[in-house]
mmCIF file of C-alpha atoms in Angstrom:
data_model
loop_
_atom_site.group_PDB
_atom_site.id
_atom_site.type_symbol
_atom_site.label_atom_id
_atom_site.label_comp_id
_atom_site.label_asym_id
_atom_site.label_seq_id
_atom_site.Cartn_x
_atom_site.Cartn_y
_atom_site.Cartn_z
ATOM 1 C CA UNK A 1 0.000 0.000 0.000
ATOM 2 C CA UNK A 2 1.250 3.442 -0.931
ATOM 3 C CA UNK A 3 1.266 6.037 1.800
ATOM 4 C CA UNK A 4 -0.229 9.381 0.598
ATOM 5 C CA UNK A 5 2.612 11.621 1.806
ATOM 6 C CA UNK A 6 1.456 14.807 0.170
ATOM 7 C CA UNK A 7 -2.082 15.018 1.587
ATOM 8 C CA UNK A 8 -0.717 13.888 4.954
ATOM 9 C CA UNK A 9 1.899 16.642 4.974
ATOM 10 C CA UNK A 10 -0.658 19.284 4.006
ATOM 11 C CA UNK A 11 -2.970 18.011 6.735
ATOM 12 C CA UNK A 12 -0.252 18.195 9.360
ATOM 13 C CA UNK A 13 0.780 21.705 8.375
ATOM 14 C CA UNK A 14 -2.858 22.862 8.526
ATOM 15 C CA UNK A 15 -3.282 21.296 11.936
ATOM 16 C CA UNK A 16 -0.096 22.875 13.281
ATOM 17 C CA UNK A 17 -1.169 26.275 11.981
ATOM 18 C CA UNK A 18 -4.638 26.012 13.548
ATOM 19 C CA UNK A 19 -3.106 24.975 16.870
ATOM 20 C CA UNK A 20 -0.860 28.025 16.778
ATOM 21 C CA UNK A 21 -3.746 30.395 16.048
ATOM 22 C CA UNK A 22 -5.913 28.771 18.700
ATOM 23 C CA UNK A 23 -3.131 29.006 21.291
ATOM 24 C CA UNK A 24 -2.758 32.704 20.550
ATOM 25 C CA UNK A 25 -6.495 33.256 20.822
ATOM 26 C CA UNK A 26 -6.565 31.486 24.184
ATOM 27 C CA UNK A 27 -3.617 33.511 25.432
ATOM 28 C CA UNK A 28 -5.510 36.652 24.408
ATOM 29 C CA UNK A 29 -8.405 35.603 26.620
ATOM 30 C CA UNK A 30 -6.308 36.429 29.647
ATOM 31 C CA UNK A 31 -6.929 40.062 28.791
ATOM 32 C CA UNK A 32 -10.594 39.734 27.921
ATOM 33 C CA UNK A 33 -13.264 41.025 30.294
ATOM 34 C CA UNK A 34 -16.790 40.738 28.907
ATOM 35 C CA UNK A 35 -18.118 44.283 28.493
ATOM 36 C CA UNK A 36 -21.398 45.436 30.042
ATOM 37 C CA UNK A 37 -24.258 44.146 27.906
ATOM 38 C CA UNK A 38 -27.163 45.596 29.891
ATOM 39 C CA UNK A 39 -28.405 48.897 28.390
ATOM 40 C CA UNK A 40 -29.364 50.444 31.758
ATOM 41 C CA UNK A 41 -25.956 49.649 33.245
ATOM 42 C CA UNK A 42 -24.246 50.891 30.109
ATOM 43 C CA UNK A 43 -26.129 54.189 30.238
ATOM 44 C CA UNK A 44 -25.978 54.858 33.968
ATOM 45 C CA UNK A 45 -22.394 53.728 34.616
ATOM 46 C CA UNK A 46 -20.975 54.453 31.217
ATOM 47 C CA UNK A 47 -21.962 58.088 30.725
ATOM 48 C CA UNK A 48 -19.288 59.418 33.095
ATOM 49 C CA UNK A 49 -16.626 56.751 32.697
ATOM 50 C CA UNK A 50 -16.019 53.479 30.921
ATOM 51 C CA UNK A 51 -18.691 51.053 32.085
ATOM 52 C CA UNK A 52 -16.186 48.795 33.816
ATOM 53 C CA UNK A 53 -16.588 45.068 33.270
ATOM 54 C CA UNK A 54 -18.425 43.588 36.257
ATOM 55 C CA UNK A 55 -15.971 40.681 36.264
ATOM 56 C CA UNK A 56 -13.180 43.007 37.376
ATOM 57 C CA UNK A 57 -14.438 43.146 40.957
ATOM 58 C CA UNK A 58 -16.003 40.636 43.333
ATOM 59 C CA UNK A 59 -19.740 40.781 44.068
ATOM 60 C CA UNK A 60 -19.217 42.270 47.542
ATOM 61 C CA UNK A 61 -17.344 45.213 45.976
ATOM 62 C CA UNK A 62 -20.272 46.028 43.710
ATOM 63 C CA UNK A 63 -22.744 45.700 46.563
ATOM 64 C CA UNK A 64 -20.779 48.155 48.668
ATOM 65 C CA UNK A 65 -20.302 50.572 45.769
ATOM 66 C CA UNK A 66 -23.973 50.589 44.867
ATOM 67 C CA UNK A 67 -24.830 51.259 48.517
ATOM 68 C CA UNK A 68 -22.623 54.346 48.610
ATOM 69 C CA UNK A 69 -23.459 56.030 45.309
ATOM 70 C CA UNK A 70 -23.954 59.371 47.064
ATOM 71 C CA UNK A 71 -20.212 59.256 47.819
ATOM 72 C CA UNK A 72 -18.961 57.783 44.555
ATOM 73 C CA UNK A 73 -15.247 58.638 44.397
ATOM 74 C CA UNK A 74 -16.035 62.198 45.424
ATOM 75 C CA UNK A 75 -19.202 62.561 43.365
ATOM 76 C CA UNK A 76 -22.834 62.214 44.235
ATOM 77 C CA UNK A 77 -23.895 59.645 41.653
ATOM 78 C CA UNK A 78 -27.207 58.737 43.295
ATOM 79 C CA UNK A 79 -29.766 56.972 41.160
ATOM 80 C CA UNK A 80 -33.420 56.277 41.619
ATOM 81 C CA UNK A 81 -33.839 53.105 43.715
ATOM 82 C CA UNK A 82 -35.387 51.050 40.897
ATOM 83 C CA UNK A 83 -32.487 51.693 38.529
ATOM 84 C CA UNK A 84 -29.943 51.151 41.300
ATOM 85 C CA UNK A 85 -31.439 47.759 42.120
ATOM 86 C CA UNK A 86 -31.386 46.644 38.488
ATOM 87 C CA UNK A 87 -27.761 47.682 38.147
ATOM 88 C CA UNK A 88 -26.704 46.021 41.397
ATOM 89 C CA UNK A 89 -28.317 42.757 40.321
ATOM 90 C CA UNK A 90 -26.498 42.829 37.012
ATOM 91 C CA UNK A 91 -23.111 43.649 38.525
ATOM 92 C CA UNK A 92 -23.435 40.996 41.212
ATOM 93 C CA UNK A 93 -24.595 38.312 38.774
ATOM 94 C CA UNK A 94 -21.616 38.997 36.516
ATOM 95 C CA UNK A 95 -19.022 39.743 39.193
ATOM 96 C CA UNK A 96 -15.518 38.322 39.016
ATOM 97 C CA UNK A 97 -16.262 35.730 41.657
ATOM 98 C CA UNK A 98 -19.695 34.817 40.296
ATOM 99 C CA UNK A 99 -18.268 31.496 39.125
ATOM 100 C CA UNK A 100 -16.957 30.083 35.888
ATOM 101 C CA UNK A 101 -14.955 33.207 35.105
ATOM 102 C CA UNK A 102 -11.430 31.967 35.367
ATOM 103 C CA UNK A 103 -9.702 34.939 33.796
ATOM 104 C CA UNK A 104 -11.228 37.580 35.946
ATOM 105 C CA UNK A 105 -10.486 35.552 39.036
ATOM 106 C CA UNK A 106 -6.947 36.027 37.849
ATOM 107 C CA UNK A 107 -7.387 39.790 38.215
ATOM 108 C CA UNK A 108 -8.817 39.135 41.667
ATOM 109 C CA UNK A 109 -5.773 37.108 42.657
ATOM 110 C CA UNK A 110 -4.413 38.335 45.971
ATOM 111 C CA UNK A 111 -7.648 40.034 47.057
ATOM 112 C CA UNK A 112 -8.393 38.977 50.625
ATOM 113 C CA UNK A 113 -11.509 36.875 51.138
ATOM 114 C CA UNK A 114 -14.230 39.133 52.445
ATOM 115 C CA UNK A 115 -12.511 42.323 51.264
ATOM 116 C CA UNK A 116 -14.589 44.647 49.073
ATOM 117 C CA UNK A 117 -12.027 46.656 47.078
ATOM 118 C CA UNK A 118 -13.533 49.693 45.339
ATOM 119 C CA UNK A 119 -10.802 50.703 42.942
ATOM 120 C CA UNK A 120 -9.917 48.257 40.181
ATOM 121 C CA UNK A 121 -6.631 50.146 39.880
ATOM 122 C CA UNK A 122 -5.677 49.123 43.427
ATOM 123 C CA UNK A 123 -6.118 45.381 42.926
ATOM 124 C CA UNK A 124 -2.717 43.701 43.507
ATOM 125 C CA UNK A 125 -2.889 42.028 40.109
ATOM 126 C CA UNK A 126 -3.784 45.306 38.368
ATOM 127 C CA UNK A 127 -0.849 47.027 40.039
ATOM 128 C CA UNK A 128 1.635 44.338 39.002
ATOM 129 C CA UNK A 129 0.300 44.248 35.425
ATOM 130 C CA UNK A 130 0.854 48.022 35.125
ATOM 131 C CA UNK A 131 4.150 48.268 37.035
ATOM 132 C CA UNK A 132 6.118 49.091 33.894
ATOM 133 C CA UNK A 133 3.985 52.087 32.930
ATOM 134 C CA UNK A 134 6.083 55.168 33.667
ATOM 135 C CA UNK A 135 4.757 58.077 35.699
ATOM 136 C CA UNK A 136 4.777 60.548 32.837
ATOM 137 C CA UNK A 137 2.430 58.315 30.859
ATOM 138 C CA UNK A 138 -0.148 58.406 33.635
ATOM 139 C CA UNK A 139 0.111 62.177 33.697
ATOM 140 C CA UNK A 140 -0.297 62.499 29.930
ATOM 141 C CA UNK A 141 -3.202 64.808 29.064
ATOM 142 C CA UNK A 142 -4.931 62.055 27.122
ATOM 143 C CA UNK A 143 -4.791 59.733 30.125
ATOM 144 C CA UNK A 144 -5.398 61.929 33.196
ATOM 145 C CA UNK A 145 -6.489 59.084 35.447
ATOM 146 C CA UNK A 146 -5.685 55.404 35.846
ATOM 147 C CA UNK A 147 -9.388 54.714 35.427
ATOM 148 C CA UNK A 148 -9.232 55.905 31.812
ATOM 149 C CA UNK A 149 -8.526 52.427 30.394
ATOM 150 C CA UNK A 150 -9.393 53.352 26.802
ATOM 151 C CA UNK A 151 -6.552 55.885 26.625
ATOM 152 C CA UNK A 152 -4.150 52.952 26.160
ATOM 153 C CA UNK A 153 -6.378 49.890 25.720
ATOM 154 C CA UNK A 154 -8.199 51.150 22.663
ATOM 155 C CA UNK A 155 -10.551 48.151 22.526
ATOM 156 C CA UNK A 156 -11.424 48.258 26.234
ATOM 157 C CA UNK A 157 -15.048 49.057 25.483
ATOM 158 C CA UNK A 158 -15.234 45.781 23.567
ATOM 159 C CA UNK A 159 -13.633 43.981 26.502
ATOM 160 C CA UNK A 160 -10.080 43.615 25.234
ATOM 161 C CA UNK A 161 -7.229 44.833 27.420
ATOM 162 C CA UNK A 162 -4.147 43.772 25.503
ATOM 163 C CA UNK A 163 -1.057 45.921 25.812
ATOM 164 C CA UNK B 1 -58.468 72.014 -10.025
ATOM 165 C CA UNK B 2 -59.554 69.406 -7.520
ATOM 166 C CA UNK B 3 -55.996 68.139 -7.462
ATOM 167 C CA UNK B 4 -54.662 71.610 -6.775
ATOM 168 C CA UNK B 5 -57.020 72.037 -3.859
ATOM 169 C CA UNK B 6 -55.914 68.702 -2.453
ATOM 170 C CA UNK B 7 -52.220 69.645 -2.556
ATOM 171 C CA UNK B 8 -52.845 73.061 -1.022
ATOM 172 C CA UNK B 9 -54.864 71.649 1.844
ATOM 173 C CA UNK B 10 -52.105 69.090 2.403
ATOM 174 C CA UNK B 11 -49.498 71.814 2.717
ATOM 175 C CA UNK B 12 -51.679 73.839 5.056
ATOM 176 C CA UNK B 13 -52.211 70.762 7.238
ATOM 177 C CA UNK B 14 -48.454 70.173 7.394
ATOM 178 C CA UNK B 15 -47.701 73.729 8.394
ATOM 179 C CA UNK B 16 -50.395 73.629 11.063
ATOM 180 C CA UNK B 17 -49.138 70.369 12.493
ATOM 181 C CA UNK B 18 -45.540 71.545 12.809
ATOM 182 C CA UNK B 19 -46.722 74.733 14.440
ATOM 183 C CA UNK B 20 -48.803 72.994 17.068
ATOM 184 C CA UNK B 21 -46.817 69.786 17.545
ATOM 185 C CA UNK B 22 -44.344 70.659 20.274
ATOM 186 C CA UNK B 23 -41.406 68.359 20.880
ATOM 187 C CA UNK B 24 -40.119 67.177 24.254
ATOM 188 C CA UNK B 25 -37.705 70.110 24.454
ATOM 189 C CA UNK B 26 -40.533 72.585 24.061
ATOM 190 C CA UNK B 27 -42.552 70.684 26.650
ATOM 191 C CA UNK B 28 -39.649 71.009 29.064
ATOM 192 C CA UNK B 29 -39.422 74.749 28.445
ATOM 193 C CA UNK B 30 -43.163 75.110 29.047
ATOM 194 C CA UNK B 31 -42.788 73.195 32.277
ATOM 195 C CA UNK B 32 -39.835 75.304 33.449
ATOM 196 C CA UNK B 33 -41.679 78.497 32.525
ATOM 197 C CA UNK B 34 -44.666 77.460 34.618
ATOM 198 C CA UNK B 35 -42.436 76.541 37.578
ATOM 199 C CA UNK B 36 -40.435 79.767 37.325
ATOM 200 C CA UNK B 37 -43.520 81.894 36.657
ATOM 201 C CA UNK B 38 -41.384 83.256 33.829
ATOM 202 C CA UNK B 39 -42.715 84.765 30.646
ATOM 203 C CA UNK B 40 -39.557 84.209 28.654
ATOM 204 C CA UNK B 41 -36.148 82.621 28.735
ATOM 205 C CA UNK B 42 -32.938 84.214 27.589
ATOM 206 C CA UNK B 43 -30.233 82.455 25.589
ATOM 207 C CA UNK B 44 -27.807 85.192 26.648
ATOM 208 C CA UNK B 45 -28.431 84.457 30.332
ATOM 209 C CA UNK B 46 -28.058 80.775 29.523
ATOM 210 C CA UNK B 47 -24.705 81.441 27.915
ATOM 211 C CA UNK B 48 -23.514 83.372 30.958
ATOM 212 C CA UNK B 49 -24.576 80.492 33.188
ATOM 213 C CA UNK B 50 -22.723 78.077 30.918
ATOM 214 C CA UNK B 51 -19.437 79.970 30.859
ATOM 215 C CA UNK B 52 -19.168 81.740 34.206
ATOM 216 C CA UNK B 53 -17.141 80.417 37.127
ATOM 217 C CA UNK B 54 -18.823 79.501 40.388
ATOM 218 C CA UNK B 55 -17.237 78.976 43.766
ATOM 219 C CA UNK B 56 -20.039 77.088 45.497
ATOM 220 C CA UNK B 57 -19.469 73.728 43.894
ATOM 221 C CA UNK B 58 -16.570 71.374 43.625
ATOM 222 C CA UNK B 59 -13.232 73.184 43.174
ATOM 223 C CA UNK B 60 -12.191 71.044 40.221
ATOM 224 C CA UNK B 61 -15.377 71.846 38.284
ATOM 225 C CA UNK B 62 -15.891 75.616 38.638
ATOM 226 C CA UNK B 63 -17.949 75.987 35.444
ATOM 227 C CA UNK B 64 -19.980 74.015 32.896
ATOM 228 C CA UNK B 65 -17.215 74.540 30.360
ATOM 229 C CA UNK B 66 -14.687 72.761 32.604
ATOM 230 C CA UNK B 67 -16.022 69.478 31.242
ATOM 231 C CA UNK B 68 -18.213 70.530 28.300
ATOM 232 C CA UNK B 69 -15.529 72.702 26.723
ATOM 233 C CA UNK B 70 -15.771 76.265 25.479
ATOM 234 C CA UNK B 71 -17.113 75.298 22.046
ATOM 235 C CA UNK B 72 -20.735 74.220 22.369
ATOM 236 C CA UNK B 73 -20.521 72.389 19.029
ATOM 237 C CA UNK B 74 -17.347 70.529 19.966
ATOM 238 C CA UNK B 75 -16.947 67.539 22.255
ATOM 239 C CA UNK B 76 -16.113 68.009 25.899
ATOM 240 C CA UNK B 77 -14.269 65.802 28.296
ATOM 241 C CA UNK B 78 -15.096 64.664 31.811
ATOM 242 C CA UNK B 79 -12.434 64.591 34.506
ATOM 243 C CA UNK B 80 -12.488 60.813 34.098
ATOM 244 C CA UNK B 81 -11.077 61.306 30.599
ATOM 245 C CA UNK B 82 -14.320 60.273 28.921
ATOM 246 C CA UNK B 83 -15.504 62.246 25.908
ATOM 247 C CA UNK B 84 -18.780 64.168 26.289
ATOM 248 C CA UNK B 85 -20.841 64.767 23.170
ATOM 249 C CA UNK B 86 -21.399 68.418 22.204
ATOM 250 C CA UNK B 87 -24.189 70.296 24.019
ATOM 251 C CA UNK B 88 -25.406 72.148 20.908
ATOM 252 C CA UNK B 89 -28.652 70.833 19.454
ATOM 253 C CA UNK B 90 -27.514 71.752 15.924
ATOM 254 C CA UNK B 91 -24.884 69.010 16.021
ATOM 255 C CA UNK B 92 -26.679 66.652 18.443
ATOM 256 C CA UNK B 93 -30.331 66.748 17.333
ATOM 257 C CA UNK B 94 -31.448 64.030 19.753
ATOM 258 C CA UNK B 95 -30.202 65.866 22.835
ATOM 259 C CA UNK B 96 -32.696 66.915 25.560
ATOM 260 C CA UNK B 97 -35.517 64.809 24.123
ATOM 261 C CA UNK B 98 -35.692 62.561 27.198
ATOM 262 C CA UNK B 99 -37.039 64.766 30.032
ATOM 263 C CA UNK B 100 -35.958 62.385 32.806
ATOM 264 C CA UNK B 101 -32.417 62.392 31.496
ATOM 265 C CA UNK B 102 -32.370 66.187 31.249
ATOM 266 C CA UNK B 103 -33.560 66.514 34.851
ATOM 267 C CA UNK B 104 -31.059 63.932 36.067
ATOM 268 C CA UNK B 105 -28.132 65.776 34.531
ATOM 269 C CA UNK B 106 -29.283 69.232 35.622
ATOM 270 C CA UNK B 107 -29.415 67.879 39.148
ATOM 271 C CA UNK B 108 -26.000 66.230 39.019
ATOM 272 C CA UNK B 109 -24.139 68.929 37.136
ATOM 273 C CA UNK B 110 -25.630 71.967 38.871
ATOM 274 C CA UNK B 111 -24.815 70.408 42.233
ATOM 275 C CA UNK B 112 -21.234 69.825 41.147
ATOM 276 C CA UNK B 113 -20.657 73.229 39.565
ATOM 277 C CA UNK B 114 -22.890 75.595 41.580
ATOM 278 C CA UNK B 115 -23.130 73.635 44.795
ATOM 279 C CA UNK B 116 -26.934 73.696 44.548
ATOM 280 C CA UNK B 117 -29.667 72.654 42.166
ATOM 281 C CA UNK B 118 -30.470 75.001 39.309
ATOM 282 C CA UNK B 119 -33.697 77.011 39.402
ATOM 283 C CA UNK B 120 -36.378 76.477 36.725
ATOM 284 C CA UNK B 121 -35.430 79.911 35.352
ATOM 285 C CA UNK B 122 -31.768 78.856 34.998
ATOM 286 C CA UNK B 123 -32.733 75.540 33.411
ATOM 287 C CA UNK B 124 -34.980 77.278 30.901
ATOM 288 C CA UNK B 125 -32.320 79.861 30.049
ATOM 289 C CA UNK B 126 -29.650 77.215 29.585
ATOM 290 C CA UNK B 127 -31.886 74.969 27.493
ATOM 291 C CA UNK B 128 -32.840 77.943 25.325
ATOM 292 C CA UNK B 129 -29.152 78.709 24.874
ATOM 293 C CA UNK B 130 -28.157 75.213 23.706
ATOM 294 C CA UNK B 131 -31.260 74.808 21.503
ATOM 295 C CA UNK B 132 -30.065 77.888 19.634
ATOM 296 C CA UNK B 133 -26.496 76.660 19.331
#
């Protein structure tokens, strides 16, 4: 029996190529945080700042934040109770520790159990991921604040936070 | 002849309907006028409100233009770095058509800039100003 070398070789090359692409795609997932899909959350949270992905903080963080909207990082961001409840439910259901979200639990690595951190930019993992960003870049007029993810991560609104 | 009459009456009906059919912005103005017991609003006063500096609010946002920018037809930017769409109705025709949203932002922004809520007179003046921009 003759072995069909040519088709076999082509098959192997195709397979190797697909594996490479797939591996890259999976590696990219490490920097993917599903963006807010709920229109109310998008509107109410996203009109002043990027509507941060709920998976970036644990559920208890969102609960605390939504309970203190009148003192929201120096602003009174109070909402009517009905809207606030809807938003809280969404954030909690999609929080980083809501289960099955391996990559965001990576961002939550090092957060003490029971702690309710409020600033994503103070999470230990966030700090170590950004340790190489020089001071002058943070002060750049297009950046202004560490919470302005889109200044550097241009696809942040779509959930991608690659370098 | 009959055709002509038909067209003419159609045009008249259209003119009448645009004259009487007030949009949500006009409804808001009517509402503010009633609350302020005002007979008219002034775009000039609205402009002054928009550009002047206040000391009663938060120190980092002394005026509307701090975030909205000096050009009403250009984009502004919040202190968070986020872009704010222009305030001028001429470039943002859908602005101020949701009364609840208008009230929400008057409340938030006036508190931040002036340190108090805006009066119905101020709201009407400001709205008149941006409608004309």
